[in-house]
């Protein structure tokens, strides 16, 4: 059982905005008790999967979501035996139960007092006398609070930088980027670049915002038809490469040497490549120019230009 004071809960009047969704995502819980006023006054159970179709822009309160997605709450008593609790879970009523006891102290009638929660995983762990650590677990053991070491990657929301107005990356952001690159880009694998060196490198890297004033429905600012040579090679010189909007900064251009690796953290970048001018859009957590890390002279065979205001490293 997890004591009530250690349970992650939300208040009914909280608004489901991006900040709340991010908080839910970071906890890794699939079910969250919702209380009103006092945390002993549990009013409902929020299923995180019910939020998939809820738009944060609607600024709905959790009470509205509970009304729209009513979920049955399972209750058990603190002296219930494990087989009985397991049978309740097997009935399909839920995988999380509120543990309660009868409060008889003081004046007034007795009432049920919630004292904690118990999950199906907790019951199974007790029965098999083994700990179960899944991919979202933060701690191995509830009482001992031993941290699980198998899943130490620092996770961040995919839109973490979308509304970030800071001009300098925080230590947490740098750590998250380092974790992503160390697992996703071969050139930054820990066997090649020690984690502490990667963090120092990112701290000194250029973090900037590239504003795009062209309409979002506009296609690439490149006039790509003019960027293809008559011989079909796809190579172009800077004189033949023209931008429809001169204010849009080009990240990479066909045939023009480049010496930087780029990680897109927010916004959209359009990449044009091949003799047919094939176009593809890149979003957050996409990196470009990876070959610059392994080649002495890197000459892109593609164009890359922002089509929506973005932040890059």
Tab-separated table of C-alpha atoms in Angstrom:
chain	number	residue	atom	x	y	z
A	1	UNK	CA	0.000	0.000	0.000
A	2	UNK	CA	1.098	3.545	-0.720
A	3	UNK	CA	0.187	5.930	2.076
A	4	UNK	CA	-2.211	8.678	1.076
A	5	UNK	CA	0.322	11.433	1.779
A	6	UNK	CA	2.686	9.819	-0.733
A	7	UNK	CA	0.066	9.427	-3.479
A	8	UNK	CA	0.187	11.707	-6.512
A	9	UNK	CA	-3.245	13.336	-6.796
A	10	UNK	CA	-4.843	16.292	-8.528
A	11	UNK	CA	-7.470	18.748	-7.308
A	12	UNK	CA	-10.822	18.876	-9.121
A	13	UNK	CA	-10.584	22.571	-9.926
A	14	UNK	CA	-7.218	22.259	-11.670
A	15	UNK	CA	-7.228	23.113	-15.355
A	16	UNK	CA	-6.051	20.563	-17.872
A	17	UNK	CA	-3.481	22.679	-19.716
A	18	UNK	CA	-0.097	21.793	-21.186
A	19	UNK	CA	1.561	22.152	-17.784
A	20	UNK	CA	-0.845	19.669	-16.179
A	21	UNK	CA	-0.454	17.222	-19.062
A	22	UNK	CA	3.314	17.453	-18.782
A	23	UNK	CA	3.096	16.795	-15.042
A	24	UNK	CA	0.942	13.719	-15.675
A	25	UNK	CA	3.352	12.518	-18.335
A	26	UNK	CA	6.352	12.896	-16.050
A	27	UNK	CA	4.756	10.871	-13.243
A	28	UNK	CA	4.127	7.926	-15.561
A	29	UNK	CA	0.863	6.990	-13.813
A	30	UNK	CA	-2.059	5.639	-15.831
A	31	UNK	CA	-4.626	6.402	-13.108
A	32	UNK	CA	-4.692	9.421	-10.823
A	33	UNK	CA	-7.063	10.027	-7.882
A	34	UNK	CA	-8.801	13.402	-7.943
A	35	UNK	CA	-9.823	15.126	-4.708
A	36	UNK	CA	-11.833	18.208	-3.821
A	37	UNK	CA	-10.615	20.611	-1.166
A	38	UNK	CA	-8.929	18.139	1.190
A	39	UNK	CA	-6.948	15.221	-0.186
A	40	UNK	CA	-8.959	12.834	2.009
A	41	UNK	CA	-12.032	13.841	0.000
A	42	UNK	CA	-11.388	11.738	-3.108
A	43	UNK	CA	-14.090	12.366	-5.706
A	44	UNK	CA	-13.012	10.341	-8.700
A	45	UNK	CA	-10.366	8.521	-10.675
A	46	UNK	CA	-8.743	10.121	-13.704
A	47	UNK	CA	-7.631	7.735	-16.434
A	48	UNK	CA	-4.764	9.375	-18.308
A	49	UNK	CA	-5.738	7.614	-21.552
A	50	UNK	CA	-9.041	9.531	-21.473
A	51	UNK	CA	-7.073	12.742	-22.030
A	52	UNK	CA	-5.850	11.766	-25.497
A	53	UNK	CA	-8.818	13.458	-27.166
A	54	UNK	CA	-8.957	16.447	-24.798
A	55	UNK	CA	-7.561	19.663	-26.254
A	56	UNK	CA	-5.456	21.652	-23.781
A	57	UNK	CA	-6.626	24.870	-25.437
A	58	UNK	CA	-10.156	24.228	-24.109
A	59	UNK	CA	-8.846	24.827	-20.559
A	60	UNK	CA	-11.262	22.315	-19.060
A	61	UNK	CA	-11.309	21.715	-15.328
A	62	UNK	CA	-10.741	18.168	-14.128
A	63	UNK	CA	-14.275	18.092	-12.716
A	64	UNK	CA	-15.606	18.502	-16.267
A	65	UNK	CA	-13.451	15.640	-17.493
A	66	UNK	CA	-14.579	13.373	-14.653
A	67	UNK	CA	-18.197	14.157	-15.531
A	68	UNK	CA	-17.584	13.298	-19.169
A	69	UNK	CA	-15.488	10.200	-18.424
A	70	UNK	CA	-16.905	8.782	-15.171
A	71	UNK	CA	-14.762	5.928	-13.887
A	72	UNK	CA	-15.714	3.504	-11.154
A	73	UNK	CA	-13.594	3.670	-8.007
A	74	UNK	CA	-12.742	0.448	-6.243
A	75	UNK	CA	-12.522	0.491	-2.442
A	76	UNK	CA	-10.939	-2.065	-0.117
A	77	UNK	CA	-10.367	-2.134	3.637
A	78	UNK	CA	-6.972	-2.079	5.274
A	79	UNK	CA	-7.529	-5.522	6.818
A	80	UNK	CA	-8.677	-7.240	3.614
A	81	UNK	CA	-6.699	-10.317	2.663
A	82	UNK	CA	-4.615	-10.349	-0.532
A	83	UNK	CA	-6.646	-13.106	-2.260
A	84	UNK	CA	-9.817	-11.112	-1.719
A	85	UNK	CA	-8.255	-7.910	-3.063
A	86	UNK	CA	-6.907	-9.803	-6.068
A	87	UNK	CA	-10.380	-11.213	-6.737
A	88	UNK	CA	-11.785	-7.681	-6.771
A	89	UNK	CA	-9.169	-6.645	-9.324
A	90	UNK	CA	-9.927	-9.728	-11.417
A	91	UNK	CA	-13.592	-8.756	-11.560
A	92	UNK	CA	-12.634	-6.004	-13.996
A	93	UNK	CA	-13.590	-3.128	-11.720
A	94	UNK	CA	-10.131	-1.600	-11.950
A	95	UNK	CA	-6.417	-1.993	-11.265
A	96	UNK	CA	-6.202	0.587	-8.482
A	97	UNK	CA	-8.188	0.664	-5.254
A	98	UNK	CA	-8.613	3.205	-2.488
A	99	UNK	CA	-7.682	1.668	0.872
A	100	UNK	CA	-10.010	2.820	3.635
A	101	UNK	CA	-10.801	2.155	7.270
A	102	UNK	CA	-13.733	2.915	9.508
A	103	UNK	CA	-13.057	6.072	11.520
A	104	UNK	CA	-14.760	5.813	14.901
A	105	UNK	CA	-12.789	8.311	16.954
A	106	UNK	CA	-14.325	11.522	18.234
A	107	UNK	CA	-17.921	12.660	18.184
A	108	UNK	CA	-20.299	11.930	15.361
A	109	UNK	CA	-21.116	8.896	13.306
A	110	UNK	CA	-18.408	6.562	12.019
A	111	UNK	CA	-17.240	7.188	8.467
A	112	UNK	CA	-14.914	5.677	5.911
A	113	UNK	CA	-11.501	7.337	5.907
A	114	UNK	CA	-9.135	6.820	2.961
A	115	UNK	CA	-5.603	6.008	4.098
A	116	UNK	CA	-3.850	5.037	0.881
A	117	UNK	CA	-4.029	3.188	-2.413
A	118	UNK	CA	-3.131	-0.288	-3.564
A	119	UNK	CA	-2.613	-1.448	-7.133
A	120	UNK	CA	-2.836	-4.785	-8.877
A	121	UNK	CA	0.942	-4.662	-9.249
A	122	UNK	CA	1.337	-4.213	-5.483
A	123	UNK	CA	-0.796	-7.309	-4.797
A	124	UNK	CA	1.062	-9.463	-7.322
A	125	UNK	CA	4.426	-8.348	-5.908
A	126	UNK	CA	3.320	-9.376	-2.412
A	127	UNK	CA	2.060	-12.742	-3.615
A	128	UNK	CA	5.178	-13.674	-5.597
A	129	UNK	CA	7.565	-11.937	-3.168
A	130	UNK	CA	9.338	-10.208	-6.054
A	131	UNK	CA	9.524	-6.608	-7.217
A	132	UNK	CA	8.147	-5.705	-10.653
A	133	UNK	CA	9.825	-2.721	-12.310
A	134	UNK	CA	8.218	-1.558	-15.534
A	135	UNK	CA	9.457	1.048	-18.003
A	136	UNK	CA	7.757	3.938	-16.209
A	137	UNK	CA	8.615	3.023	-12.597
A	138	UNK	CA	10.398	5.738	-10.620
A	139	UNK	CA	11.155	3.613	-7.588
A	140	UNK	CA	11.689	-0.083	-7.100
A	141	UNK	CA	10.282	-0.328	-3.604
A	142	UNK	CA	7.559	1.797	-2.026
A	143	UNK	CA	8.817	1.555	1.557
A	144	UNK	CA	12.561	1.607	0.862
A	145	UNK	CA	12.321	4.201	-1.903
A	146	UNK	CA	15.164	2.547	-3.826
A	147	UNK	CA	15.530	4.162	-7.213
A	148	UNK	CA	15.291	1.948	-10.273
A	149	UNK	CA	18.512	2.127	-12.259
A	150	UNK	CA	17.413	0.407	-15.456
A	151	UNK	CA	15.486	3.368	-16.866
A	152	UNK	CA	17.700	6.344	-16.174
A	153	UNK	CA	17.183	8.176	-19.457
A	154	UNK	CA	16.029	11.704	-18.742
A	155	UNK	CA	12.728	12.037	-20.584
A	156	UNK	CA	11.189	15.316	-21.732
A	157	UNK	CA	7.957	16.044	-23.619
A	158	UNK	CA	8.342	16.207	-27.385
A	159	UNK	CA	6.972	19.774	-27.323
A	160	UNK	CA	9.120	20.861	-24.376
A	161	UNK	CA	10.670	23.760	-26.307
A	162	UNK	CA	7.551	24.876	-28.191
A	163	UNK	CA	6.652	27.724	-25.819
A	164	UNK	CA	10.075	28.272	-24.319
A	165	UNK	CA	11.057	31.945	-24.611
A	166	UNK	CA	14.369	31.648	-22.804
A	167	UNK	CA	17.454	32.452	-24.868
A	168	UNK	CA	19.715	30.183	-22.808
A	169	UNK	CA	19.184	26.492	-22.134
A	170	UNK	CA	18.746	25.444	-18.529
A	171	UNK	CA	20.809	22.668	-16.959
A	172	UNK	CA	17.807	20.324	-17.090
A	173	UNK	CA	17.241	21.052	-20.782
A	174	UNK	CA	20.899	20.443	-21.568
A	175	UNK	CA	20.809	17.172	-19.642
A	176	UNK	CA	17.696	16.081	-21.558
A	177	UNK	CA	19.280	16.912	-24.928
A	178	UNK	CA	22.458	15.085	-23.962
A	179	UNK	CA	20.435	12.026	-22.982
A	180	UNK	CA	18.573	12.091	-26.301
A	181	UNK	CA	21.724	12.429	-28.423
A	182	UNK	CA	23.605	9.774	-26.454
A	183	UNK	CA	20.895	7.244	-27.319
A	184	UNK	CA	19.831	8.431	-30.783
A	185	UNK	CA	22.952	9.610	-32.607
A	186	UNK	CA	25.866	7.192	-33.106
A	187	UNK	CA	28.429	10.002	-33.077
A	188	UNK	CA	27.441	10.858	-29.486
A	189	UNK	CA	27.304	7.350	-28.049
A	190	UNK	CA	28.855	7.269	-24.530
A	191	UNK	CA	31.565	4.941	-25.825
A	192	UNK	CA	32.748	7.757	-28.106
A	193	UNK	CA	31.838	10.895	-26.166
A	194	UNK	CA	31.825	10.776	-22.345
A	195	UNK	CA	28.506	12.116	-20.977
A	196	UNK	CA	30.196	14.933	-19.060
A	197	UNK	CA	31.978	16.092	-22.232
A	198	UNK	CA	28.725	16.041	-24.176
A	199	UNK	CA	27.052	18.223	-21.555
A	200	UNK	CA	29.919	20.742	-21.751
A	201	UNK	CA	29.704	20.741	-25.545
A	202	UNK	CA	25.965	21.425	-25.501
A	203	UNK	CA	26.372	24.187	-22.918
A	204	UNK	CA	28.660	26.038	-25.347
A	205	UNK	CA	26.561	25.347	-28.468
A	206	UNK	CA	24.546	28.031	-30.215
A	207	UNK	CA	20.866	27.930	-29.251
A	208	UNK	CA	18.736	30.256	-31.361
A	209	UNK	CA	15.285	30.977	-32.678
A	210	UNK	CA	14.688	31.206	-36.423
A	211	UNK	CA	11.610	33.274	-37.150
A	212	UNK	CA	9.527	32.589	-40.231
A	213	UNK	CA	7.142	35.305	-41.355
A	214	UNK	CA	5.751	33.453	-44.349
A	215	UNK	CA	2.279	31.866	-43.947
A	216	UNK	CA	2.368	28.394	-42.462
A	217	UNK	CA	0.583	26.966	-45.515
A	218	UNK	CA	3.282	28.298	-47.766
A	219	UNK	CA	5.508	25.703	-49.337
A	220	UNK	CA	9.271	25.817	-49.049
A	221	UNK	CA	10.744	29.308	-49.415
A	222	UNK	CA	13.103	27.723	-51.959
A	223	UNK	CA	12.244	27.873	-55.619
A	224	UNK	CA	13.319	24.279	-55.896
A	225	UNK	CA	12.567	23.978	-59.610
A	226	UNK	CA	15.418	26.422	-60.249
A	227	UNK	CA	17.711	24.553	-57.883
A	228	UNK	CA	17.974	21.482	-60.124
A	229	UNK	CA	20.580	21.548	-62.867
A	230	UNK	CA	19.713	20.533	-66.395
A	231	UNK	CA	21.987	17.490	-66.049
A	232	UNK	CA	19.768	16.205	-63.224
A	233	UNK	CA	22.596	16.245	-60.709
A	234	UNK	CA	20.634	18.268	-58.191
A	235	UNK	CA	23.718	20.394	-57.449
A	236	UNK	CA	23.337	24.129	-57.327
A	237	UNK	CA	25.433	27.207	-56.793
A	238	UNK	CA	24.499	29.970	-54.413
A	239	UNK	CA	23.724	32.205	-57.383
A	240	UNK	CA	21.110	29.772	-58.653
A	241	UNK	CA	19.557	29.186	-55.192
A	242	UNK	CA	16.908	31.785	-54.496
A	243	UNK	CA	14.643	32.155	-51.511
A	244	UNK	CA	11.062	33.323	-51.882
A	245	UNK	CA	11.413	35.100	-48.563
A	246	UNK	CA	14.849	36.614	-48.021
A	247	UNK	CA	14.232	36.805	-44.260
A	248	UNK	CA	14.203	32.998	-43.925
A	249	UNK	CA	17.584	31.651	-42.904
A	250	UNK	CA	18.800	28.590	-44.770
A	251	UNK	CA	20.131	25.810	-42.567
A	252	UNK	CA	21.671	23.774	-45.383
A	253	UNK	CA	21.890	24.288	-49.148
A	254	UNK	CA	22.782	21.810	-51.872
A	255	UNK	CA	26.400	22.115	-52.899
A	256	UNK	CA	27.363	24.604	-50.190
A	257	UNK	CA	29.872	23.290	-47.628
A	258	UNK	CA	28.609	23.155	-44.060
A	259	UNK	CA	30.452	22.695	-40.777
A	260	UNK	CA	27.637	22.387	-38.231
A	261	UNK	CA	25.338	19.745	-36.793
A	262	UNK	CA	21.764	20.936	-36.187
A	263	UNK	CA	19.184	19.647	-33.714
A	264	UNK	CA	15.626	20.928	-34.204
A	265	UNK	CA	13.968	21.439	-30.811
A	266	UNK	CA	10.752	23.173	-31.883
A	267	UNK	CA	9.008	24.249	-35.084
A	268	UNK	CA	9.173	22.764	-38.579
A	269	UNK	CA	11.985	22.453	-41.119
A	270	UNK	CA	11.468	21.406	-44.731
A	271	UNK	CA	14.126	19.255	-46.356
A	272	UNK	CA	14.327	19.042	-50.149
A	273	UNK	CA	16.518	16.399	-51.748
A	274	UNK	CA	17.009	14.302	-54.880
A	275	UNK	CA	16.770	15.189	-58.549
A	276	UNK	CA	12.994	15.255	-58.224
A	277	UNK	CA	13.077	17.747	-55.370
A	278	UNK	CA	11.489	15.343	-52.876
A	279	UNK	CA	10.221	17.261	-49.832
A	280	UNK	CA	9.922	16.085	-46.243
A	281	UNK	CA	9.144	17.980	-43.055
A	282	UNK	CA	11.134	17.588	-39.855
A	283	UNK	CA	9.748	18.412	-36.436
A	284	UNK	CA	11.101	18.577	-32.884
A	285	UNK	CA	13.938	16.238	-31.901
A	286	UNK	CA	15.157	15.788	-35.456
A	287	UNK	CA	18.828	16.287	-36.246
A	288	UNK	CA	20.360	17.305	-39.568
A	289	UNK	CA	23.908	17.320	-40.867
A	290	UNK	CA	24.971	14.234	-38.968
A	291	UNK	CA	27.669	13.490	-41.547
A	292	UNK	CA	29.533	16.642	-40.579
A	293	UNK	CA	30.620	14.754	-37.457
A	294	UNK	CA	32.277	11.968	-39.433
A	295	UNK	CA	33.429	13.650	-42.653
A	296	UNK	CA	36.305	16.081	-42.958
A	297	UNK	CA	34.496	18.071	-45.646
A	298	UNK	CA	30.716	17.934	-45.595
A	299	UNK	CA	28.793	19.214	-48.608
A	300	UNK	CA	25.020	18.738	-48.224
A	301	UNK	CA	23.037	17.073	-50.990
A	302	UNK	CA	19.835	18.573	-49.645
A	303	UNK	CA	18.223	21.905	-48.840
A	304	UNK	CA	16.927	22.543	-45.313
A	305	UNK	CA	14.947	25.658	-44.469
A	306	UNK	CA	12.506	26.542	-41.662
A	307	UNK	CA	8.871	26.759	-42.747
A	308	UNK	CA	7.599	27.550	-39.263
A	309	UNK	CA	9.350	29.525	-36.533
A	310	UNK	CA	11.676	27.074	-34.859
A	311	UNK	CA	14.369	26.740	-32.218
A	312	UNK	CA	17.538	24.934	-33.113
A	313	UNK	CA	20.774	23.966	-31.434
